[in-house]
GROMACS .gro file of C-alpha atoms in nm:
model
  484
    1UNK     CA    1  -1.671  -0.494   2.954
    2UNK     CA    2  -1.478  -0.713   2.657
    3UNK     CA    3  -1.558  -1.079   2.660
    4UNK     CA    4  -1.318  -1.334   2.619
    5UNK     CA    5  -1.417  -1.393   2.272
    6UNK     CA    6  -1.341  -0.995   2.169
    7UNK     CA    7  -1.019  -1.057   2.301
    8UNK     CA    8  -0.940  -1.351   2.111
    9UNK     CA    9  -1.077  -1.207   1.802
   10UNK     CA   10  -0.871  -0.920   1.857
   11UNK     CA   11  -0.546  -1.122   1.988
   12UNK     CA   12  -0.304  -1.042   1.694
   13UNK     CA   13  -0.367  -0.665   1.723
   14UNK     CA   14  -0.348  -0.703   2.105
   15UNK     CA   15  -0.021  -0.869   2.075
   16UNK     CA   16   0.124  -0.599   1.846
   17UNK     CA   17   0.014  -0.326   2.108
   18UNK     CA   18   0.202  -0.548   2.373
   19UNK     CA   19   0.514  -0.608   2.126
   20UNK     CA   20   0.533  -0.254   2.056
   21UNK     CA   21   0.547  -0.112   2.407
   22UNK     CA   22   0.804  -0.393   2.489
   23UNK     CA   23   1.026  -0.273   2.184
   24UNK     CA   24   1.021   0.103   2.360
   25UNK     CA   25   1.125  -0.011   2.671
   26UNK     CA   26   1.424  -0.238   2.530
   27UNK     CA   27   1.541   0.070   2.319
   28UNK     CA   28   1.526   0.306   2.638
   29UNK     CA   29   1.729   0.055   2.827
   30UNK     CA   30   1.972  -0.118   2.595
   31UNK     CA   31   2.312  -0.017   2.568
   32UNK     CA   32   2.389   0.152   2.236
   33UNK     CA   33   2.608  -0.170   2.126
   34UNK     CA   34   2.304  -0.383   2.206
   35UNK     CA   35   2.057  -0.180   2.012
   36UNK     CA   36   2.128  -0.381   1.661
   37UNK     CA   37   1.916  -0.670   1.836
   38UNK     CA   38   1.602  -0.451   1.792
   39UNK     CA   39   1.619  -0.497   1.434
   40UNK     CA   40   1.581  -0.901   1.499
   41UNK     CA   41   1.333  -0.865   1.755
   42UNK     CA   42   1.097  -0.611   1.552
   43UNK     CA   43   1.120  -0.916   1.273
   44UNK     CA   44   1.048  -1.187   1.510
   45UNK     CA   45   0.736  -0.966   1.662
   46UNK     CA   46   0.611  -0.935   1.277
   47UNK     CA   47   0.636  -1.303   1.194
   48UNK     CA   48   0.474  -1.401   1.526
   49UNK     CA   49   0.178  -1.168   1.436
   50UNK     CA   50   0.143  -1.303   1.069
   51UNK     CA   51   0.135  -1.697   1.286
   52UNK     CA   52  -0.156  -1.540   1.502
   53UNK     CA   53  -0.329  -1.419   1.216
   54UNK     CA   54  -0.325  -1.732   1.017
   55UNK     CA   55  -0.361  -1.966   1.299
   56UNK     CA   56  -0.662  -1.779   1.490
   57UNK     CA   57  -0.846  -1.708   1.155
   58UNK     CA   58  -1.180  -1.823   1.195
   59UNK     CA   59  -1.389  -2.018   0.913
   60UNK     CA   60  -1.673  -1.789   0.912
   61UNK     CA   61  -1.653  -1.406   0.953
   62UNK     CA   62  -1.642  -1.320   1.337
   63UNK     CA   63  -1.704  -1.023   1.492
   64UNK     CA   64  -1.610  -0.846   1.800
   65UNK     CA   65  -1.733  -0.535   2.046
   66UNK     CA   66  -2.058  -0.555   1.892
   67UNK     CA   67  -1.987  -0.584   1.516
   68UNK     CA   68  -1.694  -0.262   1.544
   69UNK     CA   69  -1.444  -0.510   1.461
   70UNK     CA   70  -1.467  -0.806   1.179
   71UNK     CA   71  -1.225  -1.035   1.132
   72UNK     CA   72  -1.280  -1.243   0.805
   73UNK     CA   73  -1.099  -1.381   0.489
   74UNK     CA   74  -1.037  -1.033   0.325
   75UNK     CA   75  -0.914  -0.887   0.609
   76UNK     CA   76  -0.668  -1.199   0.668
   77UNK     CA   77  -0.537  -1.168   0.352
   78UNK     CA   78  -0.446  -0.810   0.370
   79UNK     CA   79  -0.319  -0.865   0.741
   80UNK     CA   80  -0.056  -1.133   0.630
   81UNK     CA   81   0.077  -0.921   0.335
   82UNK     CA   82   0.104  -0.595   0.541
   83UNK     CA   83   0.304  -0.765   0.796
   84UNK     CA   84   0.520  -0.954   0.586
   85UNK     CA   85   0.597  -0.644   0.381
   86UNK     CA   86   0.651  -0.461   0.657
   87UNK     CA   87   0.920  -0.708   0.764
   88UNK     CA   88   1.060  -0.699   0.413
   89UNK     CA   89   1.086  -0.304   0.454
   90UNK     CA   90   1.258  -0.350   0.812
   91UNK     CA   91   1.529  -0.587   0.626
   92UNK     CA   92   1.562  -0.341   0.317
   93UNK     CA   93   1.581  -0.031   0.573
   94UNK     CA   94   1.896  -0.164   0.798
   95UNK     CA   95   2.191  -0.057   0.601
   96UNK     CA   96   2.016   0.282   0.508
   97UNK     CA   97   1.926   0.365   0.871
   98UNK     CA   98   2.285   0.295   0.975
   99UNK     CA   99   2.453   0.490   0.730
  100UNK     CA  100   2.255   0.789   0.808
  101UNK     CA  101   2.263   0.734   1.169
  102UNK     CA  102   1.868   0.682   1.209
  103UNK     CA  103   1.887   0.359   1.342
  104UNK     CA  104   1.684   0.314   1.663
  105UNK     CA  105   1.364   0.196   1.847
  106UNK     CA  106   1.163   0.503   1.722
  107UNK     CA  107   1.189   0.385   1.333
  108UNK     CA  108   1.084   0.003   1.415
  109UNK     CA  109   0.799   0.128   1.684
  110UNK     CA  110   0.650   0.386   1.443
  111UNK     CA  111   0.636   0.108   1.181
  112UNK     CA  112   0.488  -0.155   1.396
  113UNK     CA  113   0.217   0.134   1.502
  114UNK     CA  114   0.140   0.200   1.146
  115UNK     CA  115   0.092  -0.162   1.057
  116UNK     CA  116  -0.143  -0.193   1.346
  117UNK     CA  117  -0.320   0.108   1.197
  118UNK     CA  118  -0.354  -0.117   0.870
  119UNK     CA  119  -0.491  -0.400   1.086
  120UNK     CA  120  -0.759  -0.213   1.255
  121UNK     CA  121  -0.848  -0.039   0.957
  122UNK     CA  122  -0.902  -0.319   0.725
  123UNK     CA  123  -1.092  -0.517   0.997
  124UNK     CA  124  -1.326  -0.230   1.057
  125UNK     CA  125  -1.704  -0.290   1.097
  126UNK     CA  126  -1.787   0.063   1.218
  127UNK     CA  127  -1.728   0.433   1.094
  128UNK     CA  128  -1.553   0.488   1.428
  129UNK     CA  129  -1.329   0.174   1.396
  130UNK     CA  130  -1.229   0.306   1.024
  131UNK     CA  131  -1.143   0.646   1.160
  132UNK     CA  132  -0.932   0.522   1.442
  133UNK     CA  133  -0.735   0.276   1.218
  134UNK     CA  134  -0.688   0.570   0.945
  135UNK     CA  135  -0.564   0.787   1.223
  136UNK     CA  136  -0.308   0.566   1.375
  137UNK     CA  137  -0.182   0.479   1.039
  138UNK     CA  138  -0.157   0.841   0.925
  139UNK     CA  139  -0.014   0.977   1.232
  140UNK     CA  140   0.248   0.692   1.243
  141UNK     CA  141   0.355   0.784   0.865
  142UNK     CA  142   0.397   1.166   0.906
  143UNK     CA  143   0.629   1.111   1.179
  144UNK     CA  144   0.815   0.838   0.953
  145UNK     CA  145   0.840   1.079   0.662
  146UNK     CA  146   1.018   1.322   0.921
  147UNK     CA  147   1.235   1.075   1.064
  148UNK     CA  148   1.551   1.247   0.897
  149UNK     CA  149   1.492   1.577   1.070
  150UNK     CA  150   1.802   1.707   0.965
  151UNK     CA  151   1.769   1.670   0.595
  152UNK     CA  152   1.614   1.945   0.387
  153UNK     CA  153   1.334   1.727   0.236
  154UNK     CA  154   1.166   1.487   0.470
  155UNK     CA  155   1.027   1.791   0.712
  156UNK     CA  156   0.877   1.958   0.432
  157UNK     CA  157   0.728   1.644   0.269
  158UNK     CA  158   0.610   1.556   0.643
  159UNK     CA  159   0.439   1.897   0.678
  160UNK     CA  160   0.246   1.882   0.333
  161UNK     CA  161   0.153   1.530   0.385
  162UNK     CA  162   0.041   1.624   0.720
  163UNK     CA  163  -0.195   1.945   0.573
  164UNK     CA  164  -0.335   1.755   0.286
  165UNK     CA  165  -0.422   1.450   0.481
  166UNK     CA  166  -0.597   1.679   0.777
  167UNK     CA  167  -0.796   1.804   0.478
  168UNK     CA  168  -0.883   1.460   0.314
  169UNK     CA  169  -0.958   1.321   0.698
  170UNK     CA  170  -1.195   1.628   0.748
  171UNK     CA  171  -1.366   1.564   0.411
  172UNK     CA  172  -1.387   1.174   0.511
  173UNK     CA  173  -1.539   1.272   0.875
  174UNK     CA  174  -1.755   1.498   0.711
  175UNK     CA  175  -1.902   1.246   0.466
  176UNK     CA  176  -1.933   0.982   0.737
  177UNK     CA  177  -2.138   1.260   0.981
  178UNK     CA  178  -2.355   1.340   0.674
  179UNK     CA  179  -2.444   0.967   0.639
  180UNK     CA  180  -2.470   0.886   1.008
  181UNK     CA  181  -2.705   1.182   0.988
  182UNK     CA  182  -2.918   1.030   0.690
  183UNK     CA  183  -2.954   0.676   0.857
  184UNK     CA  184  -3.129   0.852   1.144
  185UNK     CA  185  -3.388   1.043   0.917
  186UNK     CA  186  -3.677   0.760   0.867
  187UNK     CA  187  -3.475   0.504   1.113
  188UNK     CA  188  -3.249   0.441   1.368
  189UNK     CA  189  -2.894   0.637   1.333
  190UNK     CA  190  -2.619   0.395   1.301
  191UNK     CA  191  -2.228   0.394   1.252
  192UNK     CA  192  -2.210   0.006   1.195
  193UNK     CA  193  -2.139  -0.037   0.807
  194UNK     CA  194  -2.346  -0.350   0.787
  195UNK     CA  195  -2.661  -0.140   0.900
  196UNK     CA  196  -2.580   0.125   0.684
  197UNK     CA  197  -2.589  -0.087   0.403
  198UNK     CA  198  -2.955  -0.075   0.311
  199UNK     CA  199  -2.998   0.278   0.467
  200UNK     CA  200  -3.116   0.423   0.115
  201UNK     CA  201  -3.449   0.205   0.140
  202UNK     CA  202  -3.567   0.383   0.431
  203UNK     CA  203  -3.387   0.717   0.477
  204UNK     CA  204  -3.607   1.017   0.401
  205UNK     CA  205  -3.279   1.245   0.341
  206UNK     CA  206  -3.148   1.090   0.008
  207UNK     CA  207  -2.961   1.362  -0.108
  208UNK     CA  208  -2.792   1.404   0.230
  209UNK     CA  209  -2.692   1.057   0.211
  210UNK     CA  210  -2.547   1.111  -0.148
  211UNK     CA  211  -2.348   1.420  -0.071
  212UNK     CA  212  -2.209   1.224   0.244
  213UNK     CA  213  -2.101   0.935  -0.010
  214UNK     CA  214  -1.911   1.181  -0.245
  215UNK     CA  215  -1.724   1.356   0.054
  216UNK     CA  216  -1.625   0.985   0.166
  217UNK     CA  217  -1.514   0.932  -0.168
  218UNK     CA  218  -1.272   1.247  -0.162
  219UNK     CA  219  -1.113   1.079   0.155
  220UNK     CA  220  -1.094   0.710  -0.046
  221UNK     CA  221  -0.928   0.893  -0.343
  222UNK     CA  222  -0.694   1.059  -0.099
  223UNK     CA  223  -0.559   0.762   0.051
  224UNK     CA  224  -0.546   0.558  -0.274
  225UNK     CA  225  -0.353   0.850  -0.414
  226UNK     CA  226  -0.573   0.877  -0.730
  227UNK     CA  227  -0.613   1.171  -0.944
  228UNK     CA  228  -0.745   1.452  -0.877
  229UNK     CA  229  -0.634   1.380  -0.516
  230UNK     CA  230  -0.273   1.265  -0.593
  231UNK     CA  231  -0.098   1.614  -0.504
  232UNK     CA  232   0.077   1.480  -0.196
  233UNK     CA  233   0.213   1.168  -0.350
  234UNK     CA  234   0.483   1.285  -0.548
  235UNK     CA  235   0.622   1.546  -0.278
  236UNK     CA  236   0.611   1.273  -0.003
  237UNK     CA  237   0.766   0.999  -0.236
  238UNK     CA  238   1.067   1.216  -0.317
  239UNK     CA  239   1.106   1.372   0.040
  240UNK     CA  240   1.080   1.076   0.272
  241UNK     CA  241   1.345   0.839   0.366
  242UNK     CA  242   1.351   0.566   0.089
  243UNK     CA  243   1.240   0.298   0.329
  244UNK     CA  244   0.955   0.521   0.439
  245UNK     CA  245   0.884   0.546   0.055
  246UNK     CA  246   0.887   0.169   0.041
  247UNK     CA  247   0.645   0.156   0.325
  248UNK     CA  248   0.387   0.412   0.218
  249UNK     CA  249   0.412   0.270  -0.154
  250UNK     CA  250   0.338  -0.118  -0.045
  251UNK     CA  251   0.182  -0.130   0.282
  252UNK     CA  252  -0.033   0.181   0.287
  253UNK     CA  253  -0.182   0.079  -0.055
  254UNK     CA  254  -0.310  -0.226   0.114
  255UNK     CA  255  -0.492  -0.025   0.383
  256UNK     CA  256  -0.635   0.192   0.117
  257UNK     CA  257  -0.808  -0.084  -0.059
  258UNK     CA  258  -0.944  -0.224   0.257
  259UNK     CA  259  -1.084   0.124   0.345
  260UNK     CA  260  -1.230   0.167   0.008
  261UNK     CA  261  -1.420  -0.193   0.041
  262UNK     CA  262  -1.548  -0.153   0.374
  263UNK     CA  263  -1.676   0.168   0.301
  264UNK     CA  264  -1.792   0.132  -0.050
  265UNK     CA  265  -1.931  -0.230  -0.083
  266UNK     CA  266  -1.996  -0.336   0.299
  267UNK     CA  267  -2.138   0.011   0.388
  268UNK     CA  268  -2.251   0.171   0.112
  269UNK     CA  269  -2.306  -0.123  -0.146
  270UNK     CA  270  -2.681   0.008  -0.167
  271UNK     CA  271  -2.559   0.281  -0.371
  272UNK     CA  272  -2.325   0.132  -0.565
  273UNK     CA  273  -2.529   0.275  -0.862
  274UNK     CA  274  -2.421   0.606  -0.756
  275UNK     CA  275  -2.066   0.560  -0.636
  276UNK     CA  276  -1.972   0.290  -0.969
  277UNK     CA  277  -1.935   0.574  -1.219
  278UNK     CA  278  -1.767   0.806  -0.980
  279UNK     CA  279  -1.488   0.535  -0.944
  280UNK     CA  280  -1.480   0.500  -1.314
  281UNK     CA  281  -1.410   0.846  -1.367
  282UNK     CA  282  -1.143   0.825  -1.126
  283UNK     CA  283  -0.978   0.572  -1.260
  284UNK     CA  284  -0.987   0.704  -1.567
  285UNK     CA  285  -0.821   1.030  -1.448
  286UNK     CA  286  -0.567   0.823  -1.253
  287UNK     CA  287  -0.447   0.609  -1.576
  288UNK     CA  288  -0.434   0.905  -1.804
  289UNK     CA  289  -0.285   1.141  -1.566
  290UNK     CA  290  -0.034   0.926  -1.383
  291UNK     CA  291   0.120   0.741  -1.710
  292UNK     CA  292   0.155   1.077  -1.900
  293UNK     CA  293   0.318   1.281  -1.623
  294UNK     CA  294   0.523   0.979  -1.535
  295UNK     CA  295   0.679   0.984  -1.883
  296UNK     CA  296   0.831   1.334  -1.808
  297UNK     CA  297   0.997   1.252  -1.464
  298UNK     CA  298   1.391   1.212  -1.433
  299UNK     CA  299   1.380   1.131  -1.046
  300UNK     CA  300   1.314   0.767  -0.998
  301UNK     CA  301   1.106   0.828  -0.693
  302UNK     CA  302   0.886   1.097  -0.868
  303UNK     CA  303   0.848   0.838  -1.144
  304UNK     CA  304   0.738   0.561  -0.911
  305UNK     CA  305   0.476   0.816  -0.738
  306UNK     CA  306   0.295   0.876  -1.093
  307UNK     CA  307   0.313   0.536  -1.169
  308UNK     CA  308   0.166   0.490  -0.838
  309UNK     CA  309  -0.130   0.690  -0.942
  310UNK     CA  310  -0.190   0.496  -1.248
  311UNK     CA  311  -0.170   0.166  -1.086
  312UNK     CA  312  -0.419   0.271  -0.811
  313UNK     CA  313  -0.626   0.367  -1.127
  314UNK     CA  314  -0.620  -0.038  -1.242
  315UNK     CA  315  -0.738  -0.128  -0.846
  316UNK     CA  316  -1.046   0.132  -0.895
  317UNK     CA  317  -1.112   0.002  -1.220
  318UNK     CA  318  -1.158  -0.337  -1.055
  319UNK     CA  319  -1.350  -0.195  -0.741
  320UNK     CA  320  -1.586  -0.008  -1.007
  321UNK     CA  321  -1.684  -0.332  -1.134
  322UNK     CA  322  -1.888  -0.362  -0.801
  323UNK     CA  323  -1.881  -0.751  -0.843
  324UNK     CA  324  -1.739  -1.012  -0.639
  325UNK     CA  325  -1.491  -1.089  -0.926
  326UNK     CA  326  -1.407  -0.747  -0.949
  327UNK     CA  327  -1.327  -0.696  -0.598
  328UNK     CA  328  -1.102  -1.018  -0.591
  329UNK     CA  329  -0.938  -0.904  -0.899
  330UNK     CA  330  -0.850  -0.559  -0.743
  331UNK     CA  331  -0.759  -0.725  -0.428
  332UNK     CA  332  -0.533  -0.951  -0.620
  333UNK     CA  333  -0.383  -0.643  -0.822
  334UNK     CA  334  -0.304  -0.430  -0.490
  335UNK     CA  335  -0.120  -0.731  -0.350
  336UNK     CA  336   0.074  -0.768  -0.683
  337UNK     CA  337   0.115  -0.400  -0.678
  338UNK     CA  338   0.268  -0.408  -0.325
  339UNK     CA  339   0.514  -0.658  -0.394
  340UNK     CA  340   0.634  -0.494  -0.759
  341UNK     CA  341   0.692  -0.159  -0.570
  342UNK     CA  342   0.888  -0.311  -0.265
  343UNK     CA  343   1.133  -0.479  -0.546
  344UNK     CA  344   1.200  -0.161  -0.735
  345UNK     CA  345   1.259   0.063  -0.390
  346UNK     CA  346   1.454  -0.263  -0.275
  347UNK     CA  347   1.701  -0.245  -0.591
  348UNK     CA  348   1.728   0.142  -0.496
  349UNK     CA  349   1.815   0.065  -0.152
  350UNK     CA  350   2.055  -0.169  -0.229
  351UNK     CA  351   2.246   0.103  -0.419
  352UNK     CA  352   2.243   0.423  -0.192
  353UNK     CA  353   2.498   0.497   0.037
  354UNK     CA  354   2.592   0.750   0.281
  355UNK     CA  355   2.578   1.082   0.080
  356UNK     CA  356   2.427   0.917  -0.227
  357UNK     CA  357   2.081   0.862  -0.283
  358UNK     CA  358   2.041   0.656  -0.617
  359UNK     CA  359   1.729   0.872  -0.711
  360UNK     CA  360   1.789   0.975  -1.038
  361UNK     CA  361   1.710   0.737  -1.328
  362UNK     CA  362   2.047   0.853  -1.459
  363UNK     CA  363   2.201   0.699  -1.178
  364UNK     CA  364   2.108   0.353  -1.304
  365UNK     CA  365   2.365   0.409  -1.607
  366UNK     CA  366   2.574   0.116  -1.654
  367UNK     CA  367   2.435  -0.078  -1.364
  368UNK     CA  368   2.445  -0.413  -1.595
  369UNK     CA  369   2.819  -0.394  -1.623
  370UNK     CA  370   2.878  -0.323  -1.259
  371UNK     CA  371   2.628  -0.531  -1.111
  372UNK     CA  372   2.421  -0.746  -1.337
  373UNK     CA  373   2.213  -0.932  -1.067
  374UNK     CA  374   2.071  -0.615  -0.935
  375UNK     CA  375   2.016  -0.503  -1.296
  376UNK     CA  376   1.828  -0.819  -1.356
  377UNK     CA  377   1.620  -0.782  -1.025
  378UNK     CA  378   1.504  -0.428  -1.131
  379UNK     CA  379   1.424  -0.550  -1.503
  380UNK     CA  380   1.201  -0.791  -1.300
  381UNK     CA  381   1.048  -0.545  -1.135
  382UNK     CA  382   0.997  -0.305  -1.445
  383UNK     CA  383   0.876  -0.576  -1.655
  384UNK     CA  384   0.619  -0.664  -1.388
  385UNK     CA  385   0.524  -0.333  -1.335
  386UNK     CA  386   0.458  -0.261  -1.704
  387UNK     CA  387   0.275  -0.594  -1.729
  388UNK     CA  388   0.477  -0.784  -1.964
  389UNK     CA  389   0.387  -1.182  -1.967
  390UNK     CA  390   0.446  -1.404  -1.809
  391UNK     CA  391   0.520  -1.179  -1.484
  392UNK     CA  392   0.306  -1.118  -1.181
  393UNK     CA  393   0.181  -0.777  -1.309
  394UNK     CA  394   0.060  -0.912  -1.639
  395UNK     CA  395  -0.219  -1.130  -1.482
  396UNK     CA  396  -0.313  -0.858  -1.235
  397UNK     CA  397  -0.391  -0.615  -1.514
  398UNK     CA  398  -0.568  -0.917  -1.715
  399UNK     CA  399  -0.808  -0.964  -1.438
  400UNK     CA  400  -0.922  -0.637  -1.347
  401UNK     CA  401  -0.958  -0.570  -1.726
  402UNK     CA  402  -1.158  -0.894  -1.731
  403UNK     CA  403  -1.367  -0.795  -1.441
  404UNK     CA  404  -1.449  -0.469  -1.590
  405UNK     CA  405  -1.559  -0.621  -1.934
  406UNK     CA  406  -1.792  -0.853  -1.731
  407UNK     CA  407  -1.921  -0.555  -1.583
  408UNK     CA  408  -2.008  -0.376  -1.909
  409UNK     CA  409  -1.759  -0.128  -1.893
  410UNK     CA  410  -1.564  -0.196  -2.194
  411UNK     CA  411  -1.485   0.138  -2.244
  412UNK     CA  412  -1.311   0.148  -1.925
  413UNK     CA  413  -1.086  -0.157  -2.018
  414UNK     CA  414  -0.995  -0.005  -2.337
  415UNK     CA  415  -0.868   0.294  -2.130
  416UNK     CA  416  -0.694   0.057  -1.945
  417UNK     CA  417  -0.514  -0.144  -2.226
  418UNK     CA  418  -0.408   0.180  -2.389
  419UNK     CA  419  -0.279   0.328  -2.041
  420UNK     CA  420  -0.058  -0.030  -2.007
  421UNK     CA  421   0.126   0.047  -2.344
  422UNK     CA  422   0.181   0.412  -2.251
  423UNK     CA  423   0.337   0.319  -1.918
  424UNK     CA  424   0.551   0.069  -2.115
  425UNK     CA  425   0.764   0.342  -2.214
  426UNK     CA  426   0.897   0.484  -1.888
  427UNK     CA  427   0.941   0.131  -1.745
  428UNK     CA  428   1.150   0.048  -2.070
  429UNK     CA  429   1.337   0.349  -2.023
  430UNK     CA  430   1.472   0.250  -1.692
  431UNK     CA  431   1.580  -0.080  -1.863
  432UNK     CA  432   1.737   0.105  -2.133
  433UNK     CA  433   1.933   0.293  -1.909
  434UNK     CA  434   2.060   0.007  -1.674
  435UNK     CA  435   2.147  -0.221  -1.982
  436UNK     CA  436   2.277   0.031  -2.286
  437UNK     CA  437   2.362   0.376  -2.145
  438UNK     CA  438   2.736   0.379  -2.021
  439UNK     CA  439   2.819   0.507  -1.682
  440UNK     CA  440   2.945   0.874  -1.610
  441UNK     CA  441   3.291   0.910  -1.564
  442UNK     CA  442   3.383   0.884  -1.194
  443UNK     CA  443   3.060   0.721  -1.091
  444UNK     CA  444   3.065   0.460  -0.849
  445UNK     CA  445   2.843   0.171  -0.837
  446UNK     CA  446   2.869   0.015  -0.455
  447UNK     CA  447   2.616  -0.285  -0.403
  448UNK     CA  448   2.546  -0.335  -0.017
  449UNK     CA  449   2.723  -0.614   0.130
  450UNK     CA  450   2.437  -0.685   0.362
  451UNK     CA  451   2.354  -1.057   0.281
  452UNK     CA  452   1.998  -1.072   0.429
  453UNK     CA  453   1.906  -0.755   0.228
  454UNK     CA  454   2.021  -0.915  -0.090
  455UNK     CA  455   1.880  -1.267  -0.007
  456UNK     CA  456   1.515  -1.092   0.080
  457UNK     CA  457   1.563  -0.850  -0.242
  458UNK     CA  458   1.621  -1.147  -0.477
  459UNK     CA  459   1.337  -1.347  -0.336
  460UNK     CA  460   1.098  -1.047  -0.364
  461UNK     CA  461   1.191  -0.979  -0.729
  462UNK     CA  462   1.190  -1.340  -0.800
  463UNK     CA  463   0.854  -1.398  -0.652
  464UNK     CA  464   0.733  -1.168  -0.928
  465UNK     CA  465   0.818  -1.424  -1.184
  466UNK     CA  466   0.707  -1.757  -0.993
  467UNK     CA  467   0.374  -1.569  -0.894
  468UNK     CA  468   0.348  -1.491  -1.256
  469UNK     CA  469   0.406  -1.859  -1.331
  470UNK     CA  470   0.176  -2.006  -1.073
  471UNK     CA  471  -0.082  -1.739  -0.957
  472UNK     CA  472  -0.354  -1.949  -0.900
  473UNK     CA  473  -0.354  -2.048  -0.538
  474UNK     CA  474  -0.350  -1.643  -0.454
  475UNK     CA  475  -0.594  -1.550  -0.687
  476UNK     CA  476  -0.796  -1.841  -0.515
  477UNK     CA  477  -0.726  -1.712  -0.188
  478UNK     CA  478  -0.874  -1.374  -0.297
  479UNK     CA  479  -1.159  -1.522  -0.458
  480UNK     CA  480  -1.250  -1.711  -0.127
  481UNK     CA  481  -1.275  -1.372   0.041
  482UNK     CA  482  -1.564  -1.238  -0.178
  483UNK     CA  483  -1.711  -1.593  -0.229
  484UNK     CA  484  -1.640  -1.597  -0.603
   0.00000   0.00000   0.00000
């Protein structure tokens, strides 16, 4: 039987379950004219969840259900940003969903189920809890990608996502089963991550353990979207409705970082000498492939997809340091990337309209003449993604590079610096198109009149400048999570 302590530890997650059931009921019984209220109710649900996470956060790490669920500072940070960014996606998505007649309770309920999966995943203290959170996030994401069933690309993207994700999940499960089996050879078999931490010291099957670690790394690589497990990323980014792409590009990356840290440091920290070089190799492949392929893209969503691969390479660069400094730098980076990605897709969403997706880079031609404020917000997002000082993205890159150097991986830091210079090309190209190219004859630039969208987008993009100038408190919060 769950105790009162267990229930209080899971209060934000239990609250979200109750809230999403309420949203589904309201959607079923509301008249069509009342349905727009679901939008504000859903945002209010997320804001209350943020309050519950912050207000109920214990000073010390707390566990529930015999260690299956962990509530610590790392989980708190990721939950706050996941909930906040999902609320931002709701604001960005509203006009888009209304234009395409997709506005309804299923979008909000699926999004909240997905963010619930993120919260369970980043708080997992057990292999079973990890898979539970991952399944909740993945199943909701498949449905979200296929939300526009009448269009050509979304169902195709959802099928590709489902098939490849099922393969990666199988790899992850296979690896977990090997690790569980290895823990029972020479000791008591366990699924608990904290108990798995020292399994190498007593297991009589070290080869089985290492093989399990490799399979788990494949699953982590898929969730992060790093090379060579990135095949799903460009097609899903391109085919999904743009608000869903924004969610996958921002919120799911926070979950992937939580998954990687829980499995590698909390569970397999004893094997860091083995997974450290593997992560470094994945980081190198992602930095090189992501940046080189992004250069030749003409579709903005696909360019952002390959850009994501390179940015996840930087996250791996911090993780592969296998030090508290590296973990905090990687957490700082993934939060930074989520904010930058949301801002870039937000500008794209503000320019879309029924029958026009604003997906090609050429669609931004002459944007500065037609909508200078939107061009400026996109400029901030592109400069920050490129790592131009003094924007937020610059400090995120500096911190992961510094962590790699301190971990005696100077060669990897040099690869990261070279990759950053290559990445400058395609980000600057978008800026050049907006400011120096002339819009094609007959092209119509329309900026959404939705006030909440314009205000939240402006705050999102300006935050990249503000956090670039005043990043200390956020870094201190990240460092506190890892005891730096």
